[in-house]
């Protein structure tokens, strides 16, 4: 399988699929019933929205961490830089966007439009909202950048220990146990570690490490998954659907569901990278979305909430139709914002 630019195409496609899933997830959440982390609700709930939010929440975000682990492992193996230089690079690529996103987009938009959000009280003023963002309390969907930084930093420090072990198989298995153990410790004893979402790396550490392992064994993975990608997709989808019934009963089940979700979306990415789909993947809209997927993630969230608030009081439609309309409006508005952001700042390697 060929690479495009700085990443493998099937990983890029996987990430794009998950990004679409995340935007659908945010369009569905207002109709999915009470949620402690979501403050915008419709008066009526929808079983379809509940199913979408359950299954997309299980697998879409874990797959982002999986893809990030795959690409970080690739970068670390080919890099001549030391760990401090790699950490500085991760801080620049993740913490700087988080800071700019919070300061220039989230805080002004959420304050001036008084958008309800987790850890942002209604009516909160501009300065207190800025302080909440800088302290890491109010992060909205930017929590992903913070958790991705912590996960990257964790594995930049520890990954070489396991990959460079004298016995490769034992080292890699030990790394998996280490990832699970670290996640369990943080889940059980680290929930008070609120600084910049550190406590939320329980689970992502596992997905991230699995992505690293898949890069190391990518030839084997390709032989197993690529030739029968559709069969694997069906089998993994059936298992994923079954796990959804029990996933939220315990965090360990949720992690396991996330792992299955990672491999399901990976199989979907491999399936879509077959020659049959090349006209679709190489079309201008898909290429644009793929090239700017990071920016779509950064900018879409307030627009998803605003689209719901704009449409819900005005349109007398079933929840499923409103979800679809909200998704379309969010994508359209985000595309405009992404285009403006590219005019303002478009580095050579995005």
Short mmCIF file of C-alpha atoms in Angstrom, two decimals:
data_model
loop_
_atom_site.label_atom_id
_atom_site.label_comp_id
_atom_site.label_asym_id
_atom_site.label_seq_id
_atom_site.Cartn_x
_atom_site.Cartn_y
_atom_site.Cartn_z
CA UNK A 1 0.00 0.00 0.00
CA UNK A 2 1.34 3.40 -0.95
CA UNK A 3 1.90 6.30 1.36
CA UNK A 4 0.52 9.76 0.66
CA UNK A 5 2.66 12.56 1.98
CA UNK A 6 3.61 11.82 5.56
CA UNK A 7 1.20 8.98 6.34
CA UNK A 8 -0.11 5.69 5.05
CA UNK A 9 -3.26 6.24 3.02
CA UNK A 10 -5.36 3.65 4.83
CA UNK A 11 -4.57 5.32 8.18
CA UNK A 12 -5.50 8.69 6.71
CA UNK A 13 -8.77 7.24 5.38
CA UNK A 14 -9.44 5.62 8.75
CA UNK A 15 -9.01 8.97 10.49
CA UNK A 16 -11.33 10.69 7.99
CA UNK A 17 -14.01 8.04 8.53
CA UNK A 18 -13.76 8.57 12.27
CA UNK A 19 -13.92 12.34 11.89
CA UNK A 20 -17.16 12.04 9.94
CA UNK A 21 -18.35 9.71 12.71
CA UNK A 22 -17.46 12.29 15.38
CA UNK A 23 -19.40 15.04 13.57
CA UNK A 24 -22.40 12.69 13.24
CA UNK A 25 -21.97 11.85 16.94
CA UNK A 26 -22.19 15.54 17.88
CA UNK A 27 -25.22 16.02 15.64
CA UNK A 28 -26.95 13.08 17.37
CA UNK A 29 -26.08 13.86 20.99
CA UNK A 30 -28.78 16.52 21.58
CA UNK A 31 -31.40 13.85 20.81
CA UNK A 32 -29.73 11.02 22.76
CA UNK A 33 -31.01 11.86 26.24
CA UNK A 34 -29.18 13.02 29.40
CA UNK A 35 -25.40 13.01 29.38
CA UNK A 36 -23.20 14.57 32.10
CA UNK A 37 -20.76 15.92 29.51
CA UNK A 38 -23.31 17.41 27.09
CA UNK A 39 -25.42 20.42 28.00
CA UNK A 40 -27.56 20.98 24.88
CA UNK A 41 -30.71 18.87 24.66
CA UNK A 42 -33.83 18.53 22.59
CA UNK A 43 -37.12 18.09 24.43
CA UNK A 44 -37.63 14.69 22.81
CA UNK A 45 -35.09 11.90 22.56
CA UNK A 46 -34.58 9.48 19.68
CA UNK A 47 -33.62 5.78 19.83
CA UNK A 48 -31.66 6.26 16.60
CA UNK A 49 -29.67 9.11 18.18
CA UNK A 50 -29.04 6.98 21.26
CA UNK A 51 -27.70 4.13 19.13
CA UNK A 52 -25.52 6.45 17.05
CA UNK A 53 -24.07 8.17 20.10
CA UNK A 54 -23.39 4.83 21.79
CA UNK A 55 -21.62 3.13 18.91
CA UNK A 56 -19.81 6.13 17.49
CA UNK A 57 -18.63 7.11 20.96
CA UNK A 58 -17.22 3.62 21.51
CA UNK A 59 -14.97 3.48 18.47
CA UNK A 60 -14.41 6.77 16.66
CA UNK A 61 -12.19 8.58 19.16
CA UNK A 62 -10.20 5.44 20.15
CA UNK A 63 -9.40 5.02 16.46
CA UNK A 64 -7.86 8.51 16.40
CA UNK A 65 -5.45 7.45 19.13
CA UNK A 66 -4.76 4.19 17.31
CA UNK A 67 -3.85 6.09 14.13
CA UNK A 68 -1.74 8.56 16.10
CA UNK A 69 0.21 5.68 17.67
CA UNK A 70 0.80 4.12 14.24
CA UNK A 71 2.20 7.37 12.86
CA UNK A 72 4.22 8.28 15.96
CA UNK A 73 5.91 4.88 15.93
CA UNK A 74 6.76 5.40 12.28
CA UNK A 75 8.24 8.82 13.07
CA UNK A 76 10.19 7.56 16.10
CA UNK A 77 11.74 4.62 14.26
CA UNK A 78 12.88 6.85 11.40
CA UNK A 79 13.92 9.84 13.51
CA UNK A 80 17.44 10.88 14.43
CA UNK A 81 16.21 13.16 17.20
CA UNK A 82 16.43 12.46 20.92
CA UNK A 83 13.43 12.13 23.17
CA UNK A 84 13.50 15.76 24.33
CA UNK A 85 13.42 16.96 20.73
CA UNK A 86 10.53 14.61 19.99
CA UNK A 87 8.65 15.87 23.06
CA UNK A 88 9.21 19.46 21.96
CA UNK A 89 7.88 18.58 18.51
CA UNK A 90 4.73 17.03 20.02
CA UNK A 91 4.21 20.11 22.21
CA UNK A 92 4.47 22.37 19.18
CA UNK A 93 2.12 20.23 17.08
CA UNK A 94 -0.49 19.64 19.79
CA UNK A 95 -0.27 22.15 22.64
CA UNK A 96 0.13 25.20 20.42
CA UNK A 97 -3.03 24.36 18.41
CA UNK A 98 -4.84 23.67 21.69
CA UNK A 99 -3.82 27.06 23.07
CA UNK A 100 -4.74 28.96 19.90
CA UNK A 101 -8.02 27.05 19.53
CA UNK A 102 -9.01 27.84 23.11
CA UNK A 103 -7.94 31.49 23.04
CA UNK A 104 -9.11 32.52 19.57
CA UNK A 105 -12.07 30.22 18.88
CA UNK A 106 -13.64 28.38 21.80
CA UNK A 107 -13.60 31.01 24.55
CA UNK A 108 -14.79 33.98 22.42
CA UNK A 109 -17.47 31.95 20.64
CA UNK A 110 -18.79 30.17 23.73
CA UNK A 111 -18.78 33.40 25.76
CA UNK A 112 -20.35 35.82 23.28
CA UNK A 113 -23.04 33.32 22.22
CA UNK A 114 -23.31 31.88 25.75
CA UNK A 115 -23.17 28.30 24.49
CA UNK A 116 -23.80 25.76 27.27
CA UNK A 117 -20.82 23.46 27.77
CA UNK A 118 -19.28 21.04 30.25
CA UNK A 119 -17.26 22.93 32.89
CA UNK A 120 -18.47 26.27 31.57
CA UNK A 121 -21.35 27.67 33.56
CA UNK A 122 -24.09 29.58 31.76
CA UNK A 123 -23.42 33.32 31.78
CA UNK A 124 -19.70 32.92 32.53
CA UNK A 125 -17.81 36.08 31.57
CA UNK A 126 -14.96 36.33 29.09
CA UNK A 127 -12.07 36.60 31.58
CA UNK A 128 -13.27 33.73 33.85
CA UNK A 129 -13.80 31.62 30.72
CA UNK A 130 -10.26 32.34 29.57
CA UNK A 131 -8.95 31.37 33.02
CA UNK A 132 -10.98 28.16 32.94
CA UNK A 133 -9.54 27.31 29.53
CA UNK A 134 -5.94 28.09 30.53
CA UNK A 135 -6.28 25.94 33.64
CA UNK A 136 -7.50 23.05 31.49
CA UNK A 137 -10.92 22.94 33.17
CA UNK A 138 -12.88 24.14 30.15
CA UNK A 139 -11.50 22.38 27.08
CA UNK A 140 -14.61 21.20 25.20
CA UNK A 141 -13.59 18.93 22.28
CA UNK A 142 -9.99 20.25 22.57
CA UNK A 143 -9.54 17.70 25.37
CA UNK A 144 -8.47 15.39 22.57
CA UNK A 145 -5.38 17.50 21.84
CA UNK A 146 -4.39 17.46 25.50
CA UNK A 147 -4.90 13.72 25.92
CA UNK A 148 -3.10 13.06 22.64
CA UNK A 149 -0.14 15.11 23.89
CA UNK A 150 0.02 13.17 27.18
CA UNK A 151 -0.31 9.83 25.37
CA UNK A 152 2.38 10.80 22.86
CA UNK A 153 4.71 12.00 25.61
CA UNK A 154 4.15 8.81 27.60
CA UNK A 155 5.09 6.57 24.69
CA UNK A 156 7.97 8.74 23.49
CA UNK A 157 9.51 8.04 26.89
CA UNK A 158 8.61 4.36 27.28
CA UNK A 159 8.12 2.90 23.80
CA UNK A 160 11.86 2.43 23.03
CA UNK A 161 12.20 0.35 26.19
CA UNK A 162 9.83 -2.27 24.81
CA UNK A 163 10.61 -2.09 21.11
CA UNK A 164 14.37 -2.37 21.66
CA UNK A 165 14.18 -5.35 24.01
CA UNK A 166 16.54 -8.22 23.21
CA UNK A 167 13.58 -10.52 22.65
CA UNK A 168 11.21 -8.53 20.44
CA UNK A 169 8.09 -10.63 21.15
CA UNK A 170 8.55 -10.53 24.93
CA UNK A 171 9.28 -6.81 24.83
CA UNK A 172 6.15 -6.05 22.84
CA UNK A 173 3.93 -8.21 25.04
CA UNK A 174 5.45 -6.55 28.11
CA UNK A 175 4.62 -3.19 26.56
CA UNK A 176 0.98 -4.22 26.20
CA UNK A 177 0.80 -5.26 29.85
CA UNK A 178 2.48 -1.98 30.77
CA UNK A 179 -0.13 -0.01 28.78
CA UNK A 180 -3.01 -1.87 30.42
CA UNK A 181 -1.43 -1.53 33.88
CA UNK A 182 -0.83 2.20 33.48
CA UNK A 183 -4.42 2.70 32.29
CA UNK A 184 -5.79 0.73 35.25
CA UNK A 185 -3.71 2.73 37.74
CA UNK A 186 -4.82 6.05 36.27
CA UNK A 187 -8.45 4.93 36.11
CA UNK A 188 -8.49 3.66 39.71
CA UNK A 189 -6.18 6.12 41.47
CA UNK A 190 -5.55 9.03 39.11
CA UNK A 191 -8.98 10.59 38.66
CA UNK A 192 -7.92 13.50 40.87
CA UNK A 193 -5.20 14.38 38.34
CA UNK A 194 -7.31 17.03 36.67
CA UNK A 195 -4.47 19.09 35.20
CA UNK A 196 -5.09 19.44 31.51
CA UNK A 197 -7.12 16.23 31.19
CA UNK A 198 -4.29 13.90 32.23
CA UNK A 199 -6.74 11.56 33.93
CA UNK A 200 -8.40 10.83 30.58
CA UNK A 201 -5.39 8.96 29.17
CA UNK A 202 -6.68 5.77 30.79
CA UNK A 203 -7.74 3.78 27.73
CA UNK A 204 -6.06 5.99 25.09
CA UNK A 205 -2.69 4.63 26.25
CA UNK A 206 -3.85 1.16 25.14
CA UNK A 207 -5.23 2.30 21.78
CA UNK A 208 -2.06 4.31 21.15
CA UNK A 209 0.20 1.36 21.89
CA UNK A 210 -1.83 -0.96 19.67
CA UNK A 211 -1.32 1.54 16.86
CA UNK A 212 2.42 1.38 17.51
CA UNK A 213 2.36 -2.42 17.38
CA UNK A 214 0.40 -2.35 14.14
CA UNK A 215 3.06 -0.18 12.56
CA UNK A 216 5.80 -2.57 13.68
CA UNK A 217 3.87 -5.54 12.24
CA UNK A 218 2.21 -3.73 9.33
CA UNK A 219 3.21 -6.36 6.74
CA UNK A 220 1.57 -9.12 8.78
CA UNK A 221 -1.42 -6.90 9.46
CA UNK A 222 -1.79 -6.15 5.76
CA UNK A 223 -1.67 -9.83 4.83
CA UNK A 224 -4.33 -10.68 7.41
CA UNK A 225 -6.72 -7.77 6.90
CA UNK A 226 -6.23 -6.43 3.41
CA UNK A 227 -7.04 -9.54 1.38
CA UNK A 228 -10.32 -10.13 3.25
CA UNK A 229 -11.10 -6.64 4.45
CA UNK A 230 -14.84 -6.93 3.81
CA UNK A 231 -15.08 -10.22 5.72
CA UNK A 232 -13.12 -8.72 8.62
CA UNK A 233 -15.35 -5.65 8.57
CA UNK A 234 -18.48 -7.81 8.87
CA UNK A 235 -17.06 -10.01 11.65
CA UNK A 236 -15.69 -7.05 13.61
CA UNK A 237 -18.93 -5.10 13.11
CA UNK A 238 -20.96 -7.99 14.53
CA UNK A 239 -18.67 -8.23 17.57
CA UNK A 240 -18.74 -4.45 17.94
CA UNK A 241 -22.54 -4.42 17.83
CA UNK A 242 -22.70 -7.12 20.51
CA UNK A 243 -20.23 -5.30 22.75
CA UNK A 244 -22.29 -2.13 22.51
CA UNK A 245 -24.92 -3.75 24.71
CA UNK A 246 -22.43 -4.09 27.58
CA UNK A 247 -19.73 -1.53 26.77
CA UNK A 248 -20.81 1.12 29.27
CA UNK A 249 -21.29 -1.33 32.13
CA UNK A 250 -17.59 -1.12 33.08
CA UNK A 251 -14.61 0.86 31.86
CA UNK A 252 -12.71 -2.33 30.99
CA UNK A 253 -15.55 -3.34 28.65
CA UNK A 254 -15.52 0.13 27.14
CA UNK A 255 -11.76 -0.17 26.49
CA UNK A 256 -12.21 -3.58 24.88
CA UNK A 257 -15.01 -2.18 22.72
CA UNK A 258 -12.69 0.66 21.74
CA UNK A 259 -9.99 -1.82 20.70
CA UNK A 260 -12.48 -3.66 18.47
CA UNK A 261 -13.59 -0.30 17.10
CA UNK A 262 -9.98 0.54 16.20
CA UNK A 263 -9.58 -2.63 14.14
CA UNK A 264 -13.04 -2.21 12.60
CA UNK A 265 -12.23 1.28 11.33
CA UNK A 266 -8.79 0.09 10.21
CA UNK A 267 -10.40 -2.68 8.16
CA UNK A 268 -12.80 -0.09 6.71
CA UNK A 269 -9.85 2.11 5.76
CA UNK A 270 -8.09 -0.80 4.07
CA UNK A 271 -11.27 -1.78 2.25
CA UNK A 272 -11.80 1.76 0.91
CA UNK A 273 -8.18 1.92 -0.27
CA UNK A 274 -8.82 -0.83 -2.82
CA UNK A 275 -8.54 0.24 -6.48
CA UNK A 276 -12.31 0.01 -6.89
CA UNK A 277 -12.75 3.08 -4.68
CA UNK A 278 -9.88 5.14 -6.09
CA UNK A 279 -12.19 7.49 -8.11
CA UNK A 280 -14.00 8.34 -4.88
CA UNK A 281 -10.87 8.74 -2.75
CA UNK A 282 -9.12 10.81 -5.40
CA UNK A 283 -12.06 13.13 -5.98
CA UNK A 284 -11.46 16.78 -5.10
CA UNK A 285 -13.95 16.99 -2.15
CA UNK A 286 -12.56 13.86 -0.46
CA UNK A 287 -8.96 14.98 -1.00
CA UNK A 288 -9.77 18.39 0.46
CA UNK A 289 -11.46 16.86 3.50
CA UNK A 290 -8.57 14.43 3.98
CA UNK A 291 -5.96 17.17 3.68
CA UNK A 292 -7.79 19.40 6.15
CA UNK A 293 -9.20 16.78 8.53
CA UNK A 294 -7.28 18.19 11.50
CA UNK A 295 -8.78 21.63 10.88
CA UNK A 296 -12.25 20.15 10.52
CA UNK A 297 -11.84 18.59 13.93
CA UNK A 298 -10.58 21.83 15.47
CA UNK A 299 -13.39 24.04 14.19
CA UNK A 300 -16.49 21.88 13.94
CA UNK A 301 -17.65 21.57 17.55
CA UNK A 302 -19.17 25.00 18.35
CA UNK A 303 -20.68 25.01 14.85
CA UNK A 304 -22.35 21.64 15.55
CA UNK A 305 -23.97 23.09 18.67
CA UNK A 306 -24.98 26.29 16.90
CA UNK A 307 -26.49 24.37 14.00
CA UNK A 308 -28.68 22.44 16.43
CA UNK A 309 -29.70 25.63 18.26
CA UNK A 310 -30.48 27.30 14.95
CA UNK A 311 -32.48 24.46 13.44
CA UNK A 312 -34.29 22.86 16.38
CA UNK A 313 -36.63 25.77 17.35
CA UNK A 314 -37.45 26.56 13.71
CA UNK A 315 -37.90 23.25 11.91
CA UNK A 316 -40.77 20.93 12.73
CA UNK A 317 -39.11 17.71 11.64
CA UNK A 318 -38.48 14.28 13.19
CA UNK A 319 -35.23 14.04 15.20
CA UNK A 320 -33.54 11.90 12.53
CA UNK A 321 -34.18 14.57 9.88
CA UNK A 322 -32.96 17.28 12.24
CA UNK A 323 -29.78 15.30 12.90
CA UNK A 324 -29.15 15.01 9.19
CA UNK A 325 -29.82 18.72 8.65
CA UNK A 326 -27.53 19.60 11.56
CA UNK A 327 -24.77 17.41 10.15
CA UNK A 328 -25.04 19.01 6.69
CA UNK A 329 -25.10 22.54 8.11
CA UNK A 330 -22.13 21.80 10.39
CA UNK A 331 -20.09 20.39 7.52
CA UNK A 332 -20.94 23.36 5.29
CA UNK A 333 -20.15 25.97 7.95
CA UNK A 334 -16.96 24.20 9.01
CA UNK A 335 -15.80 24.00 5.40
CA UNK A 336 -16.13 27.79 5.14
CA UNK A 337 -14.19 28.31 8.37
CA UNK A 338 -11.50 25.85 7.24
CA UNK A 339 -11.15 27.68 3.91
CA UNK A 340 -10.78 31.01 5.74
CA UNK A 341 -8.19 29.48 8.09
CA UNK A 342 -6.17 28.25 5.12
CA UNK A 343 -6.16 31.76 3.67
CA UNK A 344 -4.92 33.10 7.00
CA UNK A 345 -2.36 30.38 7.64
CA UNK A 346 -1.34 27.56 5.32
CA UNK A 347 2.12 26.09 6.04
CA UNK A 348 3.88 23.90 3.50
CA UNK A 349 3.23 20.71 5.48
CA UNK A 350 -0.22 20.84 7.09
#
